[in-house]
Short mmCIF file of C-alpha atoms in Angstrom, two decimals:
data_model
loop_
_atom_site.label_atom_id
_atom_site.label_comp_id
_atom_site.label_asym_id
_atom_site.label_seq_id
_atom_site.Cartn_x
_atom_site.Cartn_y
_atom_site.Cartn_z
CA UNK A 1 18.87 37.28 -2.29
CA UNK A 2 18.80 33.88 -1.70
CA UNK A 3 19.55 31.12 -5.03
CA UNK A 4 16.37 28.97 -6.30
CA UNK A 5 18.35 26.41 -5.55
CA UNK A 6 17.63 27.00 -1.16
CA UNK A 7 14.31 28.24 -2.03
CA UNK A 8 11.51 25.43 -1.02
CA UNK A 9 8.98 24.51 -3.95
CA UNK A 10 6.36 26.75 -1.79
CA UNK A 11 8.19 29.57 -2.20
CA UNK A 12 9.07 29.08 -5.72
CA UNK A 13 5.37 28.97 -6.13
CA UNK A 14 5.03 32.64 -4.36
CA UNK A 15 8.20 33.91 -6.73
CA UNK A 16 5.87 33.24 -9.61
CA UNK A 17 2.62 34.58 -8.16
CA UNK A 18 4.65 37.77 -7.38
CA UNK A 19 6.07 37.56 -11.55
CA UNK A 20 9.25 35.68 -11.31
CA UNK A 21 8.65 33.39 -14.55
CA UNK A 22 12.20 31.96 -13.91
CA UNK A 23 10.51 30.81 -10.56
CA UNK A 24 8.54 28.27 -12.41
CA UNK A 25 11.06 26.96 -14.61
CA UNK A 26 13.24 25.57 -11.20
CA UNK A 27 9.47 24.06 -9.84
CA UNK A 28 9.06 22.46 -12.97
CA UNK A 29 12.42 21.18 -13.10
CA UNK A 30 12.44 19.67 -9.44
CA UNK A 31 9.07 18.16 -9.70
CA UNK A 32 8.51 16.96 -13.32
CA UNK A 33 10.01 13.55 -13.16
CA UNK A 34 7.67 12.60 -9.66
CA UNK A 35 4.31 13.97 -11.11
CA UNK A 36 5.23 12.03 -14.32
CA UNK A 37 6.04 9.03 -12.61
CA UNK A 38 3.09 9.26 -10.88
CA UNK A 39 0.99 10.21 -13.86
CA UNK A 40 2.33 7.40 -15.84
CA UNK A 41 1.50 4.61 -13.59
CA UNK A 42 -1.85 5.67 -13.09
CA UNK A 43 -2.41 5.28 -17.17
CA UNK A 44 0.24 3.24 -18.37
CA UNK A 45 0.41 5.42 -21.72
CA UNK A 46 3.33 7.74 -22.65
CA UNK A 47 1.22 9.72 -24.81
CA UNK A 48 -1.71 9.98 -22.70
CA UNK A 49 0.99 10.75 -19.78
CA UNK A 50 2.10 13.50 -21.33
CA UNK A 51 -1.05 15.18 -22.60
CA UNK A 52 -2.11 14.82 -18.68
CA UNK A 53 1.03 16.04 -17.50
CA UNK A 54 0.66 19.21 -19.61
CA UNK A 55 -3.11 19.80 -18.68
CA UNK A 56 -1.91 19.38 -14.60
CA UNK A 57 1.12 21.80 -15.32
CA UNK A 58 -1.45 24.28 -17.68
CA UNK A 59 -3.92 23.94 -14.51
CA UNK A 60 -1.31 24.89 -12.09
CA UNK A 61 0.17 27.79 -13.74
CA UNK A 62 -3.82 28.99 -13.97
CA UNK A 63 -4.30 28.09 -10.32
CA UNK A 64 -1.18 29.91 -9.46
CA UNK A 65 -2.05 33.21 -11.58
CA UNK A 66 -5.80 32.93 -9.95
CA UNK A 67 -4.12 32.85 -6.59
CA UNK A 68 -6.11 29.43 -5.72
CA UNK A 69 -2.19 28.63 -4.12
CA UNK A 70 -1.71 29.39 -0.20
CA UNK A 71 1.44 28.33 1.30
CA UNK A 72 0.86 25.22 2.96
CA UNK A 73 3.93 23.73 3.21
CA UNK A 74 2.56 21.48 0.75
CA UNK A 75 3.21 22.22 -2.97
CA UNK A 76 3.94 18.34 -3.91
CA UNK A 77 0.83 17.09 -2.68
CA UNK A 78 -1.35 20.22 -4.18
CA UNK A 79 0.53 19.60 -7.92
CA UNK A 80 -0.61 15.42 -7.17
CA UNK A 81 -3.69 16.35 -6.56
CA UNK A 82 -4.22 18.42 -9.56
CA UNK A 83 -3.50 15.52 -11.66
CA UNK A 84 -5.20 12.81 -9.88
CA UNK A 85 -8.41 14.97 -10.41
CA UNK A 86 -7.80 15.19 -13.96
CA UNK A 87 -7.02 11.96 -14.61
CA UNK A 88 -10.35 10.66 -12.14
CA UNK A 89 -12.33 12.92 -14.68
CA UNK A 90 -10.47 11.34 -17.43
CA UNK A 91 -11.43 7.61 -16.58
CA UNK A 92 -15.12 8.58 -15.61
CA UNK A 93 -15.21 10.48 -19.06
CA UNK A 94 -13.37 7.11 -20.96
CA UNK A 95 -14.97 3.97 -18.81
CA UNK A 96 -17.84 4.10 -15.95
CA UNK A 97 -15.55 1.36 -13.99
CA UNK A 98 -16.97 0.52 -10.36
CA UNK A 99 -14.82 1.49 -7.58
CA UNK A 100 -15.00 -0.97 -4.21
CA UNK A 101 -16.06 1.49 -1.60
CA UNK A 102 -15.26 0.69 2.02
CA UNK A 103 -17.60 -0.58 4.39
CA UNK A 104 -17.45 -0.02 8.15
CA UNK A 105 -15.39 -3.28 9.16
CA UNK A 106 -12.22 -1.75 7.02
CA UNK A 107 -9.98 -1.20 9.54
CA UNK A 108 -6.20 -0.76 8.46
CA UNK A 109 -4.82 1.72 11.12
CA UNK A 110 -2.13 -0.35 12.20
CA UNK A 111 -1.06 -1.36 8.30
CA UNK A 112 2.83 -0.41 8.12
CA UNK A 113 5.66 -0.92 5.81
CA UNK A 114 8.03 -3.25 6.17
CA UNK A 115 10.98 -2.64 7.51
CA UNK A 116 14.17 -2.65 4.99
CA UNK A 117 16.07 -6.08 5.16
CA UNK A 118 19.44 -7.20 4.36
CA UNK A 119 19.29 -9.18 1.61
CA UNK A 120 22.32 -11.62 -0.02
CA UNK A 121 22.14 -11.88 -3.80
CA UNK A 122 20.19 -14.93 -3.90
CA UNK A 123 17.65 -13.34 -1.87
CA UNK A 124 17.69 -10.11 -4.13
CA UNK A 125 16.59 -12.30 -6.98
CA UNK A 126 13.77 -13.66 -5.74
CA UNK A 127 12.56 -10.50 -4.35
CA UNK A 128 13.19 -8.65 -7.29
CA UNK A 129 11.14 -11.08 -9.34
CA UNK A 130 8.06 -10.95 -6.35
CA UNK A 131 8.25 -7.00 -6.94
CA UNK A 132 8.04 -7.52 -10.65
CA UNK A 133 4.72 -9.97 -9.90
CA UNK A 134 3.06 -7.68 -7.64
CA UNK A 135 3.64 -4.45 -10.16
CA UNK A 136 2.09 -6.87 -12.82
CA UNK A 137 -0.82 -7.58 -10.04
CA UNK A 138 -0.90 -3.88 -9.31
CA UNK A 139 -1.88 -3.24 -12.42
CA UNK A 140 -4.59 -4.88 -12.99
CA UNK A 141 -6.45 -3.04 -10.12
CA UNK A 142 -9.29 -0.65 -10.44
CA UNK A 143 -7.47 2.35 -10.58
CA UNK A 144 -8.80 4.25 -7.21
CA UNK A 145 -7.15 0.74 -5.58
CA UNK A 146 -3.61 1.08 -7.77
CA UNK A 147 -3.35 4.64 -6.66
CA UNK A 148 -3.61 4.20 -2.83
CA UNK A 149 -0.92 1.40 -2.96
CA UNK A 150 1.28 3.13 -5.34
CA UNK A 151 0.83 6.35 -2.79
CA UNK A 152 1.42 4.90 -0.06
CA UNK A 153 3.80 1.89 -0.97
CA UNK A 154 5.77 4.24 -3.53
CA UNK A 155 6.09 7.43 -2.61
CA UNK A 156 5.51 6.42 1.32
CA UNK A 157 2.36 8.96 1.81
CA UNK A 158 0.44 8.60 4.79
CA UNK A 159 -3.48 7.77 4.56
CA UNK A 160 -4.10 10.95 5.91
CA UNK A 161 -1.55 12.38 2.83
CA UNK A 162 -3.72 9.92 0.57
CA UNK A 163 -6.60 10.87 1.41
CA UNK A 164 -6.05 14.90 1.07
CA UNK A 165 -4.35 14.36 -2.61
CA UNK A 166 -7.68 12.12 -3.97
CA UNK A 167 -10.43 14.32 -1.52
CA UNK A 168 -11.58 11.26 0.43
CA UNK A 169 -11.65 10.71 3.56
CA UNK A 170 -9.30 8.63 5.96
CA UNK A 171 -11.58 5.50 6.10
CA UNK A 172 -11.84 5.55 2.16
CA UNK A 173 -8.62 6.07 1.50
CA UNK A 174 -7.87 3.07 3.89
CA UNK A 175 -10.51 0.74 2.61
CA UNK A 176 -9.04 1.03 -0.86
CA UNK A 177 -5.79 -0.17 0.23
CA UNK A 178 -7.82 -2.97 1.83
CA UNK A 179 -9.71 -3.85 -0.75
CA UNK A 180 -6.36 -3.46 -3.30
CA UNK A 181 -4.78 -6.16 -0.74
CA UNK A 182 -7.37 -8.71 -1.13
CA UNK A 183 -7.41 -8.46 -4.72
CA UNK A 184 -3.73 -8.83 -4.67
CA UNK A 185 -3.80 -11.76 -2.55
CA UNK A 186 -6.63 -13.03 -4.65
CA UNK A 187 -4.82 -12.81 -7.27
CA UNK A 188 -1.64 -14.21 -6.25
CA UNK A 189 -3.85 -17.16 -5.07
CA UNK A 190 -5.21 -17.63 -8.52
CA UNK A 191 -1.61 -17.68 -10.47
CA UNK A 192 0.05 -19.13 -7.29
CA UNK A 193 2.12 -16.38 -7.07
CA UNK A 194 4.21 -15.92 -2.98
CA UNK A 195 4.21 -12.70 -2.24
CA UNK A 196 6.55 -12.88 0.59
CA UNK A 197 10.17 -11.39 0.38
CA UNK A 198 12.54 -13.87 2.10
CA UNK A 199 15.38 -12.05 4.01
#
């Protein structure tokens, strides 16, 4: 039989179903740190990280032993988007904070990353300190906005990927990220703040 360790997180996630408890432990060890990451950026609390990160890992050992779990190929994004729905229930229970839905001009199709750059030391500097800005910026964003850029500048998600984890659709997903933009640039505008990386 083959080791955990060349086992893929989906089929981990079968082991358990089936009664392998030691199945779990390795998913739980290969994915803790990323959900928790992710967790604690969307609330900026340790404490309230970790009482979400033990409701999404309480809800997926449930969803798991309900058999709500197919293989997808896509355990990462299904774990994600347990906790994204429990924290989105957790801000509408805490705050009723208005989200900027997208209208039908948002068009970001052709929005890419940019590409890596070769950077001297000098350079590193100021770019390091323009990263440190724009996570300050970031998080002062309503948090549907923060988690679309964090997704997708972060953990380098597609908008289709986005928009699967937090149940929107494409254009929502897509308008968020434009809408998080101009409030960054807004922003940056207000504190004069350049947020371009020199290379």
């Amino acid at each position: 039989m083959r080791s955990f360790e060349e086992m893929t997180d989906e089929e981990l996630a079968l082991l358990y179903v089936d009664g392998d408890n030691r199945a779990f432990d390795e998913l739980l060890a290969r994915n803790q740190q990323k959900l928790f990451n992710y967790i604690m950026f969307m609330v900026h609390d340790q404490e309230l990280a970790n009482d979400v990160f033990q409701d999404t890992f309480v809800k997926i050992i449930v969803k798991l032993q309900e058999g709500s779990y197919t293989d997808s190929g896509k355990f990462s994004y299904w774990m994600v988007r347990i906790a994204h729905n429990i924290i989105m229930d957790m801000f509408r229970v805490q705050r009723n904070e208005p989200v900027i839905e997208p209208n039908a001009e948002n068009d970001l199709s052709n929005l890419k990353s940019s590409e890596v750059m070769e950077l001297n030391c000098e350079m590193q500097m100021v770019n390091s300190q323009i990263m440190r800005d724009v996570r300050h910026m970031m998080d002062m964003l309503p948090a549907a906005q923060r988690e679309v850029v964090y997704m997708r500048m972060y953990q380098d998600l597609s908008f289709k990927e986005i928009a699967d984890i937090t149940g929107v659709s494409i254009n929502t997903a897509l308008g968020r990220m434009r809408y998080a933009i101009l409030n960054l640039r807004r922003m940056a505008k207000k504190h004069d703040i350049m947020l371009c990386c020199e290379g």
